[in-house]
Tab-separated table of C-alpha atoms and ligand atoms in Angstrom:
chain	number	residue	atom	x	y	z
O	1	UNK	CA	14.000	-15.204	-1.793
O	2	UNK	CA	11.282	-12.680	-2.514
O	3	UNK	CA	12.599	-10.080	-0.336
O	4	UNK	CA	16.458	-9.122	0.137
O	5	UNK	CA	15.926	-6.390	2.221
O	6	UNK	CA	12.742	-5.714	4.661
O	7	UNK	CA	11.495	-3.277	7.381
O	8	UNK	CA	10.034	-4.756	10.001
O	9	UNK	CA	7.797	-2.447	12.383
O	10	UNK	CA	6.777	-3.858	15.622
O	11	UNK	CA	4.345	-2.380	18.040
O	12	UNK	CA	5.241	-1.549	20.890
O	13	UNK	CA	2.682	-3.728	22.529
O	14	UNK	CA	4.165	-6.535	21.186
O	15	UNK	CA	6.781	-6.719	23.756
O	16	UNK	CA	4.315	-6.838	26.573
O	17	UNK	CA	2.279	-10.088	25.942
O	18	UNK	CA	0.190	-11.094	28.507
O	19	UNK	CA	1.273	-8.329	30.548
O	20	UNK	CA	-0.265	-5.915	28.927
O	21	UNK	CA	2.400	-3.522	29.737
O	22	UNK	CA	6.361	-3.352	29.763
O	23	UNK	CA	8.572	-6.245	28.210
O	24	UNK	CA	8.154	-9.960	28.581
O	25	UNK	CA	11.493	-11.811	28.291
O	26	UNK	CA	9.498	-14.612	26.742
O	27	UNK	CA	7.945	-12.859	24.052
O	28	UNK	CA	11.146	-10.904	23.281
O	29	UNK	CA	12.873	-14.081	22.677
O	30	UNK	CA	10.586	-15.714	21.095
O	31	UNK	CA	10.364	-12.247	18.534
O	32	UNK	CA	14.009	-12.591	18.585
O	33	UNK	CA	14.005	-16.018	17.248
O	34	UNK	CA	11.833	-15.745	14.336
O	35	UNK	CA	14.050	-12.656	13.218
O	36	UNK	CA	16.990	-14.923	13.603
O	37	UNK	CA	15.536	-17.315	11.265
O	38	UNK	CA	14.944	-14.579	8.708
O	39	UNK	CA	18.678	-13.277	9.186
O	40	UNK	CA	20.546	-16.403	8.998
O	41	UNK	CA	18.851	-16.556	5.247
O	42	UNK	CA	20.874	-13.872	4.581
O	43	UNK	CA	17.900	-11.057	4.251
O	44	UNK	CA	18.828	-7.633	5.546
O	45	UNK	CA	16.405	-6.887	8.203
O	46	UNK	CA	15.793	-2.873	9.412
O	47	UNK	CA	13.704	-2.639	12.544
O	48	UNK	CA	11.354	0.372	13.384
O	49	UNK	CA	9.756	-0.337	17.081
O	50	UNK	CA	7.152	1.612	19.098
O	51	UNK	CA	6.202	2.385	22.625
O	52	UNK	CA	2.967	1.380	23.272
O	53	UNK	CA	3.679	-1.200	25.835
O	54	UNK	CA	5.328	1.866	27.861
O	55	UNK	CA	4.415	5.396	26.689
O	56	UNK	CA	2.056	6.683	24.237
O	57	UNK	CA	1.856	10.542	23.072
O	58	UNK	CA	-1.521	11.070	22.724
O	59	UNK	CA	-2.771	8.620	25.436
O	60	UNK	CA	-0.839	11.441	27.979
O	61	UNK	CA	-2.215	14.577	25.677
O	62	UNK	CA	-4.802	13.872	26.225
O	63	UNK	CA	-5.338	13.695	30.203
O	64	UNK	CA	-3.863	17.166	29.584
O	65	UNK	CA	0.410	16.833	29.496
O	66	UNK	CA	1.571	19.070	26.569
O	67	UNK	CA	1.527	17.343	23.752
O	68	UNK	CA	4.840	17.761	22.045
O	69	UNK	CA	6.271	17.218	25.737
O	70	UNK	CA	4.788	13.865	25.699
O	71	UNK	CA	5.189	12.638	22.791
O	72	UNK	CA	9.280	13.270	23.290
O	73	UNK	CA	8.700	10.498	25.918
O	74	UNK	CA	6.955	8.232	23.484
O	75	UNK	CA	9.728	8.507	21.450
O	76	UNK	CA	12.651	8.087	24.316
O	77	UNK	CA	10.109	4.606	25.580
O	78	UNK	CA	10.945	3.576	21.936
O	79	UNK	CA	14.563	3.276	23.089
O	80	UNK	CA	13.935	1.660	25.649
O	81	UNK	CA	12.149	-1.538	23.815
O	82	UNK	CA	15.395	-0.948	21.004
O	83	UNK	CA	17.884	-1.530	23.422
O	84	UNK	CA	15.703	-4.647	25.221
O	85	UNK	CA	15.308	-6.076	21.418
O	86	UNK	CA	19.186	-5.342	20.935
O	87	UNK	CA	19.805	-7.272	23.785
O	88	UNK	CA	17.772	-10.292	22.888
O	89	UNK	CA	19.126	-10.480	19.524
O	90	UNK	CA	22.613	-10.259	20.338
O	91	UNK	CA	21.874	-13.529	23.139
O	92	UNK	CA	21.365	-15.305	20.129
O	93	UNK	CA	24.528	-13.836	18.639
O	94	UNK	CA	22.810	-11.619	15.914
O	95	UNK	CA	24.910	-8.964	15.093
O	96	UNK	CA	22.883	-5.922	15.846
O	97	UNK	CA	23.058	-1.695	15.560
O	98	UNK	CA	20.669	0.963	17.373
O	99	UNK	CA	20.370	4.004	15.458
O	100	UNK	CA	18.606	6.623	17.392
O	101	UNK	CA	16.493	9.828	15.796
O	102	UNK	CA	17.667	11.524	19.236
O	103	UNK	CA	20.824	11.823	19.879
O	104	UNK	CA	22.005	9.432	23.410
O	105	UNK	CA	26.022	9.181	22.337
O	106	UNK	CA	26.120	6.667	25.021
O	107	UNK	CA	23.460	4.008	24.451
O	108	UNK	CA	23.179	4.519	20.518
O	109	UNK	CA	24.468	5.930	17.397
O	110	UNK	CA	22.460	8.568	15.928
O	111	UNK	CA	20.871	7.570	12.781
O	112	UNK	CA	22.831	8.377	10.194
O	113	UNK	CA	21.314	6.597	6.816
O	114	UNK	CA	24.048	5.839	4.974
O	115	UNK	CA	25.843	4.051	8.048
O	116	UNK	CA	22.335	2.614	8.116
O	117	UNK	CA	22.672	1.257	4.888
O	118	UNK	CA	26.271	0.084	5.344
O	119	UNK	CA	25.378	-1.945	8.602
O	120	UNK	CA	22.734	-3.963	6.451
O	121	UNK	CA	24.899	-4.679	3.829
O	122	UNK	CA	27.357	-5.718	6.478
O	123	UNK	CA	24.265	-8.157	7.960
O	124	UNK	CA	23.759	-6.064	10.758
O	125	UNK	CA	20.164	-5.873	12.355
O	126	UNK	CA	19.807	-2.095	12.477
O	127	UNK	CA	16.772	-0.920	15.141
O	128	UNK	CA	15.755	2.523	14.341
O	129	UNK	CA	14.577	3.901	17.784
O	130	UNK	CA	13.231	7.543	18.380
O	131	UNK	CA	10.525	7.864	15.734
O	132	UNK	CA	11.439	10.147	13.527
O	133	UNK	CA	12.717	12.478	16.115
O	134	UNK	CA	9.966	14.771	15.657
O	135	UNK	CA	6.481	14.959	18.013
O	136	UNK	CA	2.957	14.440	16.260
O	137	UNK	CA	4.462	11.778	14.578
O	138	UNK	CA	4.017	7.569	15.161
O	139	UNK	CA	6.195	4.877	14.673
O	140	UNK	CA	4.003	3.491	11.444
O	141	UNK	CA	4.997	7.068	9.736
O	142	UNK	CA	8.686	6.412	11.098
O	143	UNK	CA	8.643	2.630	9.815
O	144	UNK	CA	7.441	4.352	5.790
O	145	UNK	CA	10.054	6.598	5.942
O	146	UNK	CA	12.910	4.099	6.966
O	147	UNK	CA	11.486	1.455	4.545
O	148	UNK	CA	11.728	3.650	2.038
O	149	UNK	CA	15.196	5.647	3.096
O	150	UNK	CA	17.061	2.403	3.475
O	151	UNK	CA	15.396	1.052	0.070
O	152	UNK	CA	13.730	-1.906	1.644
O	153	UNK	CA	11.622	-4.063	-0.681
O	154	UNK	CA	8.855	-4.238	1.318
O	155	UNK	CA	7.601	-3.046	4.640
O	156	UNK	CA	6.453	-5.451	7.548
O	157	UNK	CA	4.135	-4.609	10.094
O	158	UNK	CA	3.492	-7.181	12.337
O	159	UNK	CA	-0.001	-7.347	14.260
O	160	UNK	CA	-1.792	-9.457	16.637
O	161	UNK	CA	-4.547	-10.765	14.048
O	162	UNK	CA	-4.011	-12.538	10.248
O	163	UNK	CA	-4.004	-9.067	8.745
O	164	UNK	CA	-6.082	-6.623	7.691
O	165	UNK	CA	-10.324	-6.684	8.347
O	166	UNK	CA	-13.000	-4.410	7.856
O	167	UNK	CA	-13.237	-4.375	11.491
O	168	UNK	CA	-11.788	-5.757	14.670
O	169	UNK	CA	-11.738	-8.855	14.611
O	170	UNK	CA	-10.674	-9.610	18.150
O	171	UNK	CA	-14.514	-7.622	19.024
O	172	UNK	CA	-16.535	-8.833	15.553
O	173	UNK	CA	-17.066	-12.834	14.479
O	174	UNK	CA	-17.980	-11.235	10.902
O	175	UNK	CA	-15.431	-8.938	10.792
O	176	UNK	CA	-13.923	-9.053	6.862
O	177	UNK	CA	-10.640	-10.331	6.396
O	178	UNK	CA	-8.774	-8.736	3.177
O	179	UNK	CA	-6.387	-10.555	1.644
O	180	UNK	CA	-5.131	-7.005	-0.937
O	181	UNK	CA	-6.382	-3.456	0.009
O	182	UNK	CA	-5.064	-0.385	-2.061
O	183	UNK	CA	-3.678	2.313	-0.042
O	184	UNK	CA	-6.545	4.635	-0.888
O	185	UNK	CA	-9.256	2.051	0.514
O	186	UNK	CA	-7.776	2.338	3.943
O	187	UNK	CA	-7.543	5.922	3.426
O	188	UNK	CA	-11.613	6.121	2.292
O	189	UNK	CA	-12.504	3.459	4.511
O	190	UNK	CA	-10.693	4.137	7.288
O	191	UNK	CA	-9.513	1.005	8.052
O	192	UNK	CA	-7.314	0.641	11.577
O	193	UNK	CA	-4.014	-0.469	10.026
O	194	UNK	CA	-1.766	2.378	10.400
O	195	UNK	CA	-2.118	6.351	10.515
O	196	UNK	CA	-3.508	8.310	7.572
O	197	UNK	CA	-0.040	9.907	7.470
O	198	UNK	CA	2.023	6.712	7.011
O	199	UNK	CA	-0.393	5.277	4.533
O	200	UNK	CA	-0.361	7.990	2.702
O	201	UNK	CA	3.174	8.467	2.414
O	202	UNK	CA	3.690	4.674	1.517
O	203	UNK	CA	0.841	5.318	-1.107
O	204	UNK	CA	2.794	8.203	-2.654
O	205	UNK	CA	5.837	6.555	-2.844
O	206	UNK	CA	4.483	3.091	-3.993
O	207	UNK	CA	5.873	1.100	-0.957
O	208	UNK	CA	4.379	-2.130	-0.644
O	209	UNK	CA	3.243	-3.338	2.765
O	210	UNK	CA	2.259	-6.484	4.230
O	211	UNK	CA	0.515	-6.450	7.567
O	212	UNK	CA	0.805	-10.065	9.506
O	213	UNK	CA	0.440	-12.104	12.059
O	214	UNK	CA	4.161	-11.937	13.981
O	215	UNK	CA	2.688	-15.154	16.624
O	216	UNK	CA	2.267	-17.835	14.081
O	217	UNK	CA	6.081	-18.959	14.155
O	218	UNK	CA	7.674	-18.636	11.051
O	219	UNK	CA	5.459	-16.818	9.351
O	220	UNK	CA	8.297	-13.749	8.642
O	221	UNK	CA	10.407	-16.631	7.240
O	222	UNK	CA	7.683	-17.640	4.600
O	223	UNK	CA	6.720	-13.880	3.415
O	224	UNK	CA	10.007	-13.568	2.729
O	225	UNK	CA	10.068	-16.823	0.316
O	226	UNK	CA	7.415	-15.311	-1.291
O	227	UNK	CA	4.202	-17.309	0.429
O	228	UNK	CA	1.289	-15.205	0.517
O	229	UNK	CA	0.706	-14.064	4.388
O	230	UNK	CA	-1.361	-11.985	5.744
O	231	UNK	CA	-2.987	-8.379	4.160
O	232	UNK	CA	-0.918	-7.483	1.085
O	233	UNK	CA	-1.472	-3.414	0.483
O	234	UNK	CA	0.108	-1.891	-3.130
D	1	LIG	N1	6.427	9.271	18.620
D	1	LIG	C1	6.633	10.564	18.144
D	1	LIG	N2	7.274	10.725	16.943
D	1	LIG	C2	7.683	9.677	16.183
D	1	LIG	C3	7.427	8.377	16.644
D	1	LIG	C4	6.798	8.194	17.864
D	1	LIG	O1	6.285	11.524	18.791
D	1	LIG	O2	8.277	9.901	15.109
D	1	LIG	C5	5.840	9.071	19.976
D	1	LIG	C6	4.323	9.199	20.045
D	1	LIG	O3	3.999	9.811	21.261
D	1	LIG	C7	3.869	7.765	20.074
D	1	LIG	C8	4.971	7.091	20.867
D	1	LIG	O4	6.150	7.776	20.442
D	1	LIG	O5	2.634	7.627	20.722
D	1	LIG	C9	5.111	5.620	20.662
D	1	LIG	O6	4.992	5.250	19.312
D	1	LIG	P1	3.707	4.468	18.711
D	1	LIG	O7	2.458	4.943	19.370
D	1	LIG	O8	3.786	4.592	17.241
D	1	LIG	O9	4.027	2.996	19.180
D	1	LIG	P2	3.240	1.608	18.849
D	1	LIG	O10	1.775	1.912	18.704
D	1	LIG	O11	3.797	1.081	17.569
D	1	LIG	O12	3.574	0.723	20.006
């Protein structure tokens, strides 16, 4: 195995499929499954998850709610998807922890890293929820810190496309794919693969990052044997 121990970030749009909005019980068990396949090879797996499928901060801002006010609710809609993936992972019996940036004593524990750290060494699935507990923030920027908190190998972030292109693909036939990027081209180029803030922190801290395609089944599986998937960013 390449990778021992990953972070895998998952937008929250992920969980809505077709829908467009909210959770599909299909797509959350088929997500579920392809992390089970990962788990049972005995790779500790940390989950950051975001809220787009429910709640977004600066979507709200900026039809005029407070900013910081809204992007608490971002960051309680992350729950919400933590608990839903908690649930679909434990159908499959996959032993499974939510640690919360917010404190909710009776849905999650807090997050607490070192009880972080102990769950995954126990093979826990540990789903960070809350962000980072702070507004102005995104889940990308939590899923860098986490990564790097928990001393993950590598950091996952799971798209709807192969990887990384020079522009959207799902809008451009010539769009670029990349198969590397450095950090600092997405910073100079601007490239759409996560916030400026989580880049950059992942840049300074020399966490590697591989952005993928989470609907080709298996393909979390095979990064983690060490086949080359998707946009590889060092
Ligand atoms: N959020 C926040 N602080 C954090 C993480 C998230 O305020 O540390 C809020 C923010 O409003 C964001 C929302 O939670 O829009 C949902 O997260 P994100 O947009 O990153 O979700 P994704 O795009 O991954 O679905």
């Amino acid at each position: 195995m390449k990778y021992k121990r990953i972070l895998l970030k998952l937008s929250g749009e992920a969980l809505a499929g077709e829908k467009k909005y909210g959770i599909s019980t299909d797509v959350l068990d088929a997500i579920a499954t392809e992390i089970k396949l990962v788990h049972e090879q005995g790779v500790e797996i940390g989950i950051v998850i975001g809220a787009g499928n429910i709640f977004r901060g600066v979507a709200a801002s900026a039809e005029g709610m407070d900013r910081a006010s809204s992007d608490y609710m971002g960051m309680l809609a992350t729950c919400m998807n933590a608990l839903a993936l908690q649930d679909a992972l434990e159908k499959k019996s996959v032993e499974t922890r939510v640690q919360s940036a917010i404190k909710m004593d009776q849905v999650s524990e807090l997050y607490i890293r070192r009880k972080a750290i102990r769950h995954l060494e126990k093979k826990r699935i540990v789903i960070f929820a809350a962000g980072i507990g702070s507004p102005y923030f995104t889940t990308d920027t939590t899923a860098a810190l986490r990564a790097m908190e928990i001393g993950a190998d590598v950091l996952l972030k799971a798209t709807r496309v192969k990887g990384v292109y020079d522009k959207d693909p799902e809008k451009f036939d010539d769009a670029k794919f990349y198969d590397n990027l450095d950090y600092i081209q997405i910073l100079n180029q601007g490239l759409k693969v996560m916030d400026s803030t989580a880049v950059s922190l992942s840049m300074d801290h020399k966490l590697p990052m591989i952005v993928f395609n989470l609907h080709e089944t298996g393909n979390i599986a095979r990064i983690v044997n060490g086949e080359k998937i998707g946009t590889h960013i060092s």
